[in-house]
Protein backbone atom coordinates (compact mmCIF):
# COMPACT_ATOMS: atom_id res chain seq x y z
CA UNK A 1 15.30 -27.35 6.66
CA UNK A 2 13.63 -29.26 9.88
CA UNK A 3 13.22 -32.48 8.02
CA UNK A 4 10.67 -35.18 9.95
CA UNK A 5 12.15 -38.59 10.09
CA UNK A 6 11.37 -40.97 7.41
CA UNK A 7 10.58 -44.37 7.51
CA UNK A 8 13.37 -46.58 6.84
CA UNK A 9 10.89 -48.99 4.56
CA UNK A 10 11.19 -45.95 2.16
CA UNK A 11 14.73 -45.78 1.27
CA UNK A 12 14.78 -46.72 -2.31
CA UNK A 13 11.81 -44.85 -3.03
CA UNK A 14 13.66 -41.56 -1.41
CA UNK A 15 16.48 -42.15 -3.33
CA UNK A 16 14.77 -42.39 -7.09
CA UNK A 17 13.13 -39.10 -5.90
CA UNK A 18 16.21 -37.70 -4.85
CA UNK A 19 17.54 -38.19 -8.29
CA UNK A 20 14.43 -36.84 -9.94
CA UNK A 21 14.67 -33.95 -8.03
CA UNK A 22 18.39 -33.10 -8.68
CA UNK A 23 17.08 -33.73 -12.12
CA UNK A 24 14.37 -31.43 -12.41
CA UNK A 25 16.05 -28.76 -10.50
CA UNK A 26 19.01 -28.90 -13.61
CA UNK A 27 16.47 -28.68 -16.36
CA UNK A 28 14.19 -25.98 -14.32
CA UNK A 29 17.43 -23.89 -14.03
CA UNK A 30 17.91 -23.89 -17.49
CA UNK A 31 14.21 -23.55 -18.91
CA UNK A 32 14.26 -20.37 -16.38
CA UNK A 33 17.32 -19.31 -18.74
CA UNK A 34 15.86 -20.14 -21.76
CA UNK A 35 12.08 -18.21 -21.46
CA UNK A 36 8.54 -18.80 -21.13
CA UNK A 37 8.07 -21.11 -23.80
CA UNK A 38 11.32 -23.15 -22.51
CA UNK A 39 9.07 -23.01 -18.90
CA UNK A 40 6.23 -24.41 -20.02
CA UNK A 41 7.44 -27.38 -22.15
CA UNK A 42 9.20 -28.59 -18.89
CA UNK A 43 6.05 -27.95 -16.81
CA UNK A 44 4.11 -30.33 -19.07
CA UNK A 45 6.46 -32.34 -19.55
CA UNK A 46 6.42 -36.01 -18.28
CA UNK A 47 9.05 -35.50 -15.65
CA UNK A 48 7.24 -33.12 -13.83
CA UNK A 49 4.13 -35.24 -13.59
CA UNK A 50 6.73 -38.23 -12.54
CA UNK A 51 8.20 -35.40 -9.83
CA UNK A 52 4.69 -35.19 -8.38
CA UNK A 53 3.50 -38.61 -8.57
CA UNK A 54 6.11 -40.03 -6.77
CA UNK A 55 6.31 -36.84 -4.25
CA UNK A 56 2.91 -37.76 -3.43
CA UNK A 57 3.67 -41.06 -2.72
CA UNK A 58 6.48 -39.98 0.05
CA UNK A 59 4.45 -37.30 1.42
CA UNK A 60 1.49 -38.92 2.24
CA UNK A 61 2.70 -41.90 2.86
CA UNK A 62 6.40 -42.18 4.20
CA UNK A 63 6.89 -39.23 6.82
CA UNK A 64 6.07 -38.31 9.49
CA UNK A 65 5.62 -35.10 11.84
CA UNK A 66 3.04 -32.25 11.87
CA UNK A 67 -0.16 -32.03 9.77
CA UNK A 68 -2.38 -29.39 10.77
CA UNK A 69 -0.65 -27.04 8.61
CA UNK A 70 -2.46 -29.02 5.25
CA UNK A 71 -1.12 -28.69 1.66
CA UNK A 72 -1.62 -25.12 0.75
CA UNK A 73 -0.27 -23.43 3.98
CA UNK A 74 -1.99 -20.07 4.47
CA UNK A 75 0.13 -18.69 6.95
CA UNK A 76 2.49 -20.13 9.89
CA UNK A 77 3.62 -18.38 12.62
CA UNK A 78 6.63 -19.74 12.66
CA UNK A 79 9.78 -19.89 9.95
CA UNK A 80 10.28 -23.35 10.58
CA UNK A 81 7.00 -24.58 10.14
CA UNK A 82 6.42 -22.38 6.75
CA UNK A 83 9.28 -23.99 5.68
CA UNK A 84 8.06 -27.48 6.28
CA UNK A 85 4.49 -26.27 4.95
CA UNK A 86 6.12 -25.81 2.18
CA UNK A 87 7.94 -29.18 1.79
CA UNK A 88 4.96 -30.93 2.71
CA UNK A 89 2.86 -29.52 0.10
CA UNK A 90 5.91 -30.00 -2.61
CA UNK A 91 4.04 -33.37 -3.54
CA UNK A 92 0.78 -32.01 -4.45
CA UNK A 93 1.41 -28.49 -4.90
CA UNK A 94 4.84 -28.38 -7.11
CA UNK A 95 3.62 -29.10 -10.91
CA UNK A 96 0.46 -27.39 -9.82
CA UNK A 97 1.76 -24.24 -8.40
CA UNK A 98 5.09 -23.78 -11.35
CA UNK A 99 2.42 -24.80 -14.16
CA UNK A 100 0.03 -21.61 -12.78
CA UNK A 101 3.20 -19.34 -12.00
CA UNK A 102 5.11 -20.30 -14.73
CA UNK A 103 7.59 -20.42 -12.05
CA UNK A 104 10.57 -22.34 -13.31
CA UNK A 105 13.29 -20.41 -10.68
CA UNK A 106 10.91 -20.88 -7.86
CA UNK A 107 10.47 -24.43 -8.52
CA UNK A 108 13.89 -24.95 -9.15
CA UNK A 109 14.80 -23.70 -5.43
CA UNK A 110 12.04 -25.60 -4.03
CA UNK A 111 13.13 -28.73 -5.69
CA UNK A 112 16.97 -28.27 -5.05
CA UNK A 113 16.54 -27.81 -1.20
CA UNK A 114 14.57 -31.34 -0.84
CA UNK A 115 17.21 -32.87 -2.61
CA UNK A 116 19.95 -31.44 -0.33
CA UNK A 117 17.62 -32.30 2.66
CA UNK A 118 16.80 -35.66 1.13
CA UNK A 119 20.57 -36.89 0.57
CA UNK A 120 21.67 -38.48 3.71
CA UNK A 121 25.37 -37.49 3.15
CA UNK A 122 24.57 -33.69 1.88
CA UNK A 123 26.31 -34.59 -1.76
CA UNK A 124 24.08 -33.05 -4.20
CA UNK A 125 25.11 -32.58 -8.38
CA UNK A 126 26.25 -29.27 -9.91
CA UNK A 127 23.13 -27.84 -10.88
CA UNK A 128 21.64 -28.43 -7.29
CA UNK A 129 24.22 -26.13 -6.33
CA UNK A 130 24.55 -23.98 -8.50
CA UNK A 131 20.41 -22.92 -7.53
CA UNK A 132 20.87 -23.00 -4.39
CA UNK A 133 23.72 -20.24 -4.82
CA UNK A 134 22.62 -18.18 -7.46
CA UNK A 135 19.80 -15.20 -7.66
CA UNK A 136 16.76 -17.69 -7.72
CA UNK A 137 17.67 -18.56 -4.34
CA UNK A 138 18.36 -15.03 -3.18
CA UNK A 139 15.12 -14.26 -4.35
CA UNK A 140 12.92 -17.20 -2.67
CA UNK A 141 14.05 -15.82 0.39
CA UNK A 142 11.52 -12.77 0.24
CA UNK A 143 8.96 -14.39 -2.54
CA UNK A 144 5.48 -14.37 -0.60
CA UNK A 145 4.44 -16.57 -3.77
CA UNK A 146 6.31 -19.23 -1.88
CA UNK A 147 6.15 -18.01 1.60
CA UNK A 148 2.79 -16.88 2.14
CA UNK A 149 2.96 -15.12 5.60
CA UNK A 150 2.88 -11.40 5.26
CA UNK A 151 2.46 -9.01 8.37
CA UNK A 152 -0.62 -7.65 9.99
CA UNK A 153 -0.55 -4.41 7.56
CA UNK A 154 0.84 -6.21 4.48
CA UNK A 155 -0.31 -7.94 1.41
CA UNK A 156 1.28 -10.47 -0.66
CA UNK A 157 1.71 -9.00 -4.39
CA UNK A 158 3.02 -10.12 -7.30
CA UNK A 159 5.70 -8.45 -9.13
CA UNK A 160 5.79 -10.61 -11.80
CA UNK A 161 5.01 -14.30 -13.44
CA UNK A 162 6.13 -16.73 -10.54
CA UNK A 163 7.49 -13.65 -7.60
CA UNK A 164 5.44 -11.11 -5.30
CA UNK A 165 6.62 -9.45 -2.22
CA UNK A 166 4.76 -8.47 1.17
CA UNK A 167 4.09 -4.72 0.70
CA UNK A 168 1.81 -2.59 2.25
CA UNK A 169 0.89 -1.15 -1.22
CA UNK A 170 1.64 -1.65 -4.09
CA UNK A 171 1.59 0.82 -7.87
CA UNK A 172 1.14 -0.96 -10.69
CA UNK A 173 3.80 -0.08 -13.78
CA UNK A 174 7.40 0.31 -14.10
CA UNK A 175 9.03 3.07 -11.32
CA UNK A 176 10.30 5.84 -13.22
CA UNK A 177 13.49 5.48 -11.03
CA UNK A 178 14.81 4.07 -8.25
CA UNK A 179 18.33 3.73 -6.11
CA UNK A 180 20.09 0.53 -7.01
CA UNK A 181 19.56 -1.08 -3.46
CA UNK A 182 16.08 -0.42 -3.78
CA UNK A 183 13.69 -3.69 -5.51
CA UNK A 184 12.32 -1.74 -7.92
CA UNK A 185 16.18 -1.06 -9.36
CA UNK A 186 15.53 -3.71 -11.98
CA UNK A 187 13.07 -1.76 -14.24
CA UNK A 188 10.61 -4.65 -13.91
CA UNK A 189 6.75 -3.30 -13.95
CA UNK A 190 4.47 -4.64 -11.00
CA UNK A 191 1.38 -6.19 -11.99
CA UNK A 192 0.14 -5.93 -8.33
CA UNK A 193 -2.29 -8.90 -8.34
CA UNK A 194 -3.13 -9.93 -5.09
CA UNK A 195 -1.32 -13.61 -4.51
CA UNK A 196 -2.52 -13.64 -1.04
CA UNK A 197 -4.98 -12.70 0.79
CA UNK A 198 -5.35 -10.26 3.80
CA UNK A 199 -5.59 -12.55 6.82
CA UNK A 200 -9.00 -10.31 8.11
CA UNK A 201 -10.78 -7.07 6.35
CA UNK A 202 -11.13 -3.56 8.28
CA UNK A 203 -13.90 -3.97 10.23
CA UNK A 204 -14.67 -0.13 10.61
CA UNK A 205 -17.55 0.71 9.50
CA UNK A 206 -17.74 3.86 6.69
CA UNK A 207 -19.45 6.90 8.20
CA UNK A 208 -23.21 8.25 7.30
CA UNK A 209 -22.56 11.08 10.36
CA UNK A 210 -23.70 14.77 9.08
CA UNK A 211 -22.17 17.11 7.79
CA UNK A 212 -21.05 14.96 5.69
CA UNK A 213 -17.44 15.13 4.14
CA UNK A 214 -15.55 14.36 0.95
CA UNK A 215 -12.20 14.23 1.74
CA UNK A 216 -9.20 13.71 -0.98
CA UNK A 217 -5.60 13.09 -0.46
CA UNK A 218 -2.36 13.17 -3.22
CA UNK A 219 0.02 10.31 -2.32
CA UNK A 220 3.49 9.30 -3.52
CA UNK A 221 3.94 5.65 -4.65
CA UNK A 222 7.48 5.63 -3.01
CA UNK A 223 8.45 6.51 1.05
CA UNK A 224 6.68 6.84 3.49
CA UNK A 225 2.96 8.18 2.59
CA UNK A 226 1.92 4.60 1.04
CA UNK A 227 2.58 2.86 4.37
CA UNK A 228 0.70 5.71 6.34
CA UNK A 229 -2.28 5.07 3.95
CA UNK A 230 -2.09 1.64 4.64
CA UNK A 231 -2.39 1.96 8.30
CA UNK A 232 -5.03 4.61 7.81
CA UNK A 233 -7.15 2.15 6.21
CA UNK A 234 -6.72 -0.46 8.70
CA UNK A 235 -7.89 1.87 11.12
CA UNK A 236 -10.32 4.00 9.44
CA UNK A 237 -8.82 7.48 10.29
CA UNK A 238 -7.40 9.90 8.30
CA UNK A 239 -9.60 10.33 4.74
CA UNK A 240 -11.09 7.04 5.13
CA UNK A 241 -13.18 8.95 8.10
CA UNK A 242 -14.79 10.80 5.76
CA UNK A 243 -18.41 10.11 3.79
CA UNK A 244 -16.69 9.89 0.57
CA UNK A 245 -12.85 10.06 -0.52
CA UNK A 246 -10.64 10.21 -3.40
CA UNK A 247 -6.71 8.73 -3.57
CA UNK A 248 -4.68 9.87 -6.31
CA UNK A 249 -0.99 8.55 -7.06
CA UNK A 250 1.04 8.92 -10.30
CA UNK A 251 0.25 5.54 -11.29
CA UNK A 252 -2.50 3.07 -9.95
CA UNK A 253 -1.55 1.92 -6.74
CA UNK A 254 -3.19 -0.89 -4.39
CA UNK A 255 -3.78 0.47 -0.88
CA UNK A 256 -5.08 -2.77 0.61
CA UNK A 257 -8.73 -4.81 1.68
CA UNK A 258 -11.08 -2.23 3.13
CA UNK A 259 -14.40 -2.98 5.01
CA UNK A 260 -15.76 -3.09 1.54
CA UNK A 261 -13.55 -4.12 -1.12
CA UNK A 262 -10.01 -3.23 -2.50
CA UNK A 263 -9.04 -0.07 -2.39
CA UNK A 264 -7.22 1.71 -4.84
CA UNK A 265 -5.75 4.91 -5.95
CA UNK A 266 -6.46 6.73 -9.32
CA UNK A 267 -3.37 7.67 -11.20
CA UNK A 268 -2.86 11.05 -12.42
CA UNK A 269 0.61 10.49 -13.77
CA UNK A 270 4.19 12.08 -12.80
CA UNK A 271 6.33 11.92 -12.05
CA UNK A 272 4.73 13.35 -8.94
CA UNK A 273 7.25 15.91 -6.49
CA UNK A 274 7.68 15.79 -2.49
CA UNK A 275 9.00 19.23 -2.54
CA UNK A 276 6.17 22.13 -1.34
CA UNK A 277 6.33 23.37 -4.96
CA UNK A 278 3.95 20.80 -6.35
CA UNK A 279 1.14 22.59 -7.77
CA UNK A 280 0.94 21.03 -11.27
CA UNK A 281 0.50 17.24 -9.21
CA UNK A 282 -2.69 18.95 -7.82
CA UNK A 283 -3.96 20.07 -10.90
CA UNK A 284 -4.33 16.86 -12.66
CA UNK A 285 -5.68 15.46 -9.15
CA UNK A 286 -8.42 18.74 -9.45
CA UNK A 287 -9.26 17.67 -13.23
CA UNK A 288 -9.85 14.17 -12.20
CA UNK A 289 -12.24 15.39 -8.85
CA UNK A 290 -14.23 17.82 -11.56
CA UNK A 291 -14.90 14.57 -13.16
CA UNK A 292 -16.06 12.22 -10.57
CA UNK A 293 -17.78 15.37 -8.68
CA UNK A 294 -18.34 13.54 -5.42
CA UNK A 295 -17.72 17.13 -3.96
CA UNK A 296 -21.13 18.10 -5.12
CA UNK A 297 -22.58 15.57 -2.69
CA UNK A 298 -20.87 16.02 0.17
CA UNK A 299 -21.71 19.34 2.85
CA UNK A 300 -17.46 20.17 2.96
CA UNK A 301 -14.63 19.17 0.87
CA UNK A 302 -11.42 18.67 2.26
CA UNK A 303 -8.04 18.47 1.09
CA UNK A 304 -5.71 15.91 3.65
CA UNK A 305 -2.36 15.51 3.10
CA UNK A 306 -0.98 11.30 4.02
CA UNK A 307 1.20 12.35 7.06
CA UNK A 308 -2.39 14.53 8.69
CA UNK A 309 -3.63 13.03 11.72
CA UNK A 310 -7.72 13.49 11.11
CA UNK A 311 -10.02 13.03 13.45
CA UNK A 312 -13.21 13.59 11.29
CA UNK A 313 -15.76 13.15 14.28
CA UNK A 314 -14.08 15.99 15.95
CA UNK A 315 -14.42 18.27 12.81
CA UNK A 316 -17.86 17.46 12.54
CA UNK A 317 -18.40 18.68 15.82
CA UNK A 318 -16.53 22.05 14.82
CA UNK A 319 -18.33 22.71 11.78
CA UNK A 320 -21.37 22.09 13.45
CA UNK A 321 -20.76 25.26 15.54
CA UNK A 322 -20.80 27.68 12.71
CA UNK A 323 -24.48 27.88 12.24
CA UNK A 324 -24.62 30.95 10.47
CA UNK A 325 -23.17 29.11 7.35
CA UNK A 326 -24.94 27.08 4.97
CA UNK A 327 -22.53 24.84 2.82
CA UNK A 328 -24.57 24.66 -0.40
CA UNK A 329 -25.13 28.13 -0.26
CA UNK A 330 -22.21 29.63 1.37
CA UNK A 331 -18.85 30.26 -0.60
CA UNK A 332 -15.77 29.85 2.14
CA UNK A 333 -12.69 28.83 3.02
CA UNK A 334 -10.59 28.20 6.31
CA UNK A 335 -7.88 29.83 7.39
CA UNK A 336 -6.42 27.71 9.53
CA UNK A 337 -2.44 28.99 10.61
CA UNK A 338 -2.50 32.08 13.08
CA UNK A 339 1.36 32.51 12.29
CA UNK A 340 0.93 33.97 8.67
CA UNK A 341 -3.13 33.80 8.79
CA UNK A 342 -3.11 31.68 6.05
CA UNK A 343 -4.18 28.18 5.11
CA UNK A 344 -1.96 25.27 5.55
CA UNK A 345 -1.77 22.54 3.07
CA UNK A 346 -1.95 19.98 5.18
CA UNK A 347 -5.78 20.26 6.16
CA UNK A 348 -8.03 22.65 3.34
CA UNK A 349 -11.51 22.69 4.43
CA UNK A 350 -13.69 24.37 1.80
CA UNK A 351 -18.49 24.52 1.69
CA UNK A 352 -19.75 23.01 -1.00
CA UNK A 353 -20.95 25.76 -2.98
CA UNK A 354 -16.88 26.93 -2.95
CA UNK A 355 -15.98 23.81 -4.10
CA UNK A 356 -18.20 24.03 -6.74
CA UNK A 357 -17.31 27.29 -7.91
CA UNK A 358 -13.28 26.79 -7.28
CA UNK A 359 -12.86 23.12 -9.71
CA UNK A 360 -15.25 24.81 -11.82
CA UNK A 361 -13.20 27.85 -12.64
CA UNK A 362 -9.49 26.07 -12.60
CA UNK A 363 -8.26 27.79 -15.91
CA UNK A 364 -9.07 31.08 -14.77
CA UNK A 365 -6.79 30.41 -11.51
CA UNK A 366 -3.78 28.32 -13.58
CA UNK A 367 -3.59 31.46 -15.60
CA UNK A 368 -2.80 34.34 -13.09
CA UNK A 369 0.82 34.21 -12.47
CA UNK A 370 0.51 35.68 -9.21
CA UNK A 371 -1.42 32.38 -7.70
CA UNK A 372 0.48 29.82 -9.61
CA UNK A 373 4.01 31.20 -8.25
CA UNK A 374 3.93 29.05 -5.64
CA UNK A 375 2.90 25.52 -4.03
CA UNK A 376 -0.54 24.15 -3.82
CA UNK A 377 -1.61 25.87 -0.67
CA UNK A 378 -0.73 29.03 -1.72
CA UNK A 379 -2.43 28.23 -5.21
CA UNK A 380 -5.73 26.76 -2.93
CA UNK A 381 -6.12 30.23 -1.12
CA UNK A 382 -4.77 33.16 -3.60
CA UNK A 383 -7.42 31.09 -6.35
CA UNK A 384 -9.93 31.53 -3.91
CA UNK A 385 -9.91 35.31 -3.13
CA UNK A 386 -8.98 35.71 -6.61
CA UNK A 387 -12.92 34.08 -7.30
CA UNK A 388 -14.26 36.12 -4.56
CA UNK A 389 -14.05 33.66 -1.99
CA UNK A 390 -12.82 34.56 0.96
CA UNK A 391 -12.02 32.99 3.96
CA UNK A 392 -12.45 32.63 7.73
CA UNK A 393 -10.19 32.28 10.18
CA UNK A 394 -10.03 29.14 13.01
CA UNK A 395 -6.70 28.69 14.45
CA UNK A 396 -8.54 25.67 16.19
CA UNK A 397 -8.95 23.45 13.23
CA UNK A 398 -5.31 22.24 12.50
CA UNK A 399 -2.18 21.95 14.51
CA UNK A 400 0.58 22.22 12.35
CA UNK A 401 4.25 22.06 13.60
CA UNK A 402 5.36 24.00 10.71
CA UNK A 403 3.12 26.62 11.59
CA UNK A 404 2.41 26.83 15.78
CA UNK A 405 5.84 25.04 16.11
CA UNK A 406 4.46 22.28 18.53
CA UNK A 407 6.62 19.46 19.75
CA UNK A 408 4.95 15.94 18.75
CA UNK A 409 3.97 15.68 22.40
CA UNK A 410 2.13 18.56 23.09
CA UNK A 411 0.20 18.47 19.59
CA UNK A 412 -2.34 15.58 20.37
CA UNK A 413 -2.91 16.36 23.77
CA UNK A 414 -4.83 19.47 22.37
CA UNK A 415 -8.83 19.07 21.99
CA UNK A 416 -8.29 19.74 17.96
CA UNK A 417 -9.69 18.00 14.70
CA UNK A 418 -6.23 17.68 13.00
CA UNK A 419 -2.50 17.61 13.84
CA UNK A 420 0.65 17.85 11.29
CA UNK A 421 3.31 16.39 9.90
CA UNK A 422 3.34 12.78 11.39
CA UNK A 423 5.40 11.15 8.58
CA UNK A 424 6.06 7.35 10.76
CA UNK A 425 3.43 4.76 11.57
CA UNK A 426 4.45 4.94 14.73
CA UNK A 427 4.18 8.49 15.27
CA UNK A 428 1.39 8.78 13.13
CA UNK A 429 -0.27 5.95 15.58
CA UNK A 430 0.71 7.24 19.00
CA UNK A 431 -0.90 10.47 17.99
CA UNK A 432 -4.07 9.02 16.75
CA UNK A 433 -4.28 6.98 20.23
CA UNK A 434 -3.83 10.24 21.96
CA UNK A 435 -7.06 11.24 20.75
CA UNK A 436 -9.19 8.51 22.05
């Protein structure tokens, strides 16, 4: 650790903190062992409050180097001076900050790299090292509790008591699986609080443009999709376009700070599929729009899939054209792939009146084995004609690879309201800019 230089004046006070330190790292190691209640008797016990008295003392008092970065860093832009934002806090901050976290491993890592930078010759006990080698260690190397400098798109969440990571989302709950490699292999639920925040809001502003638009979209918690949501909200395309919108996840997830608020996904349970047959995750997502029935306000209702590039203004414009329909009056449907005249999944635009009718009369729908053979487009437009409504065909609504077998490149260039499947931010980004 980049260590300023200390006075020499303060040698025998260094060196009685040094000890305390190597002490406190020893007994933190093995409260962290022991449980919560092991935790908390150390954290209120008298050595901690020695720890911090005297760390206050050397901090604000016997070194020397920057300041500007205070005693609860934010965020530095730099590793180095994180890391010292860190030490230099340690006086005021360390009691404080384990007490509130119940953080016993975190403070134990803290404590046992000051006393390795603190020892002029490097020699530090057994437990010292035995911290600094073991998982706490590993694990302060990610733990935004500790380092608080997540990216641009990222927030700072907490796992659990005492360690969060920089996600762009974030479902609350246990994972109902997950590879080994992967952080959620331990079986450990996510509380999700928000440890940090963003460093600015979204500063789009939510659209009052007519006709207006509820738009929902079905997301997985794992992959790619939550990181495309989170960019979408950062730059307000995509559903958050749209008047009103709906998220739904198998469990809760945290999307991020929007222009007004946190935004969050509803869960609907799973686990959820990423394979085209996943018409059952759409029906609990259609029994939890029947209850909210934001559709009934809204002039269209559209289903967007997370990997859609939507330009709403553009599809205002094109609905605009077809005067001859009246949404709250007029039962329809797009078509919107020329290849199999069809509708695509990834962009269902449906009036009002249809979508009133269509989550009205579910059951009938989830009952005729002919429309629930297949995925949830296919269920969307055979449900549909099976109610009587029917629908019209505009090949120039959606560009969809799988259908019109586009390369990337040539997709945005074209004057359209939607393009399909851009599953990568960056993709998904140079698209959108495309469309400018």
């Amino acid at each position: 650790l980049p260590f300023p230089a200390i006075r020499s004046n303060q040698s025998a006070h260094i060196a009685r903190f040094a000890h305390m330190v190597e002490r406190i790292a020893g007994q933190a190691r093995d409260a962290a062992a022991d449980g919560p209640a092991a935790e908390m008797r150390l954290l209120g016990g008298s050595g901690m409050e020695d720890l911090e008295d005297r760390s206050s003392f050397l901090f604000s008092n016997a070194l020397s180097g920057p300041t500007s970065y205070g005693h609860s860093p934010r965020c530095c832009s730099a590793r180095a001076g994180r890391q010292f934002a860190v030490l230099r806090g340690l006086g005021c901050r360390l009691a404080q900050l384990s007490a509130a976290l119940g953080a016993a491993c975190g403070a134990a890592v803290l404590a046992a790299r000051l006393a390795r930078g603190v020892h002029s010759n490097g020699v530090v006990g057994g437990a010292v090292e035995e911290v600094l080698e073991g998982p706490c260690a590993k694990a302060f190397v990610d733990n935004c509790v500790f380092s608080p400098c997540c990216g641009k798109y990222e927030t700072c969440f907490e796992k659990e008591l005492g360690f969060g990571l920089c996600r762009p989302t974030c479902a609350i709950g246990k994972a109902d699986e997950a590879p080994p490699w992967d952080v959620e292999a331990d079986g450990k639920p996510w509380s999700c609080k928000v440890l940090q925040e963003d460093v600015e809001a979204p500063t789009w502003t939510p659209s009052g443009d007519t006709p207006t638009l509820f738009c929902f979209l079905v997301t997985l918690v794992r992959g790619n999709e939550p990181e495309l949501l989170r960019r979408q909200l950062a730059t307000g395309s995509g559903v958050f376009g749209c008047n009103t919108y709906s998220l739904f996840s198998e469990r809760k997830m945290v999307v991020g700070r929007g222009p007004q608020g946190m935004v969050s996904t509803t869960a609907i349970g799973g686990p959820m599929s990423s394979v085209a047959d996943n018409t059952i995750d759409f029906l609990r997502a259609y029994g939890k729009i029947m209850q909210a029935g934001l559709f009934r306000q809204a002039d269209w209702t559209l289903k967007v899939d997370p990997d859609t590039v939507l330009v709403a203004p553009r599809l205002r414009s094109k609905l605009m054209e077809y005067h001859d329909i009246m949404p709250i009056s007029t039962q329809m449907y797009f078509r919107n792939c020329k290849t199999w005249r069809s509708v695509q999944g990834p962009l269902e635009i449906f009036t009002q009146a249809a979508a009133i009718r269509f989550f009205s009369e579910l059951e009938a729908c989830k009952e005729n084995p002919f429309v629930n053979q297949r995925g949830e487009d296919w269920f969307f437009g055979h449900c549909m004609e099976s109610l009587g409504i029917h629908g019209i065909e505009d090949y120039t609504l959606l560009d969809d690879a799988y259908c019109t077998h586009h390369r990337p490149e040539k997709q945005c260039k074209r004057n359209m309201p939607a393009f399909h499947p851009f599953k990568t931010v960056e993709g998904y980004m140079d698209c959108l800019k495309e469309t400018e």
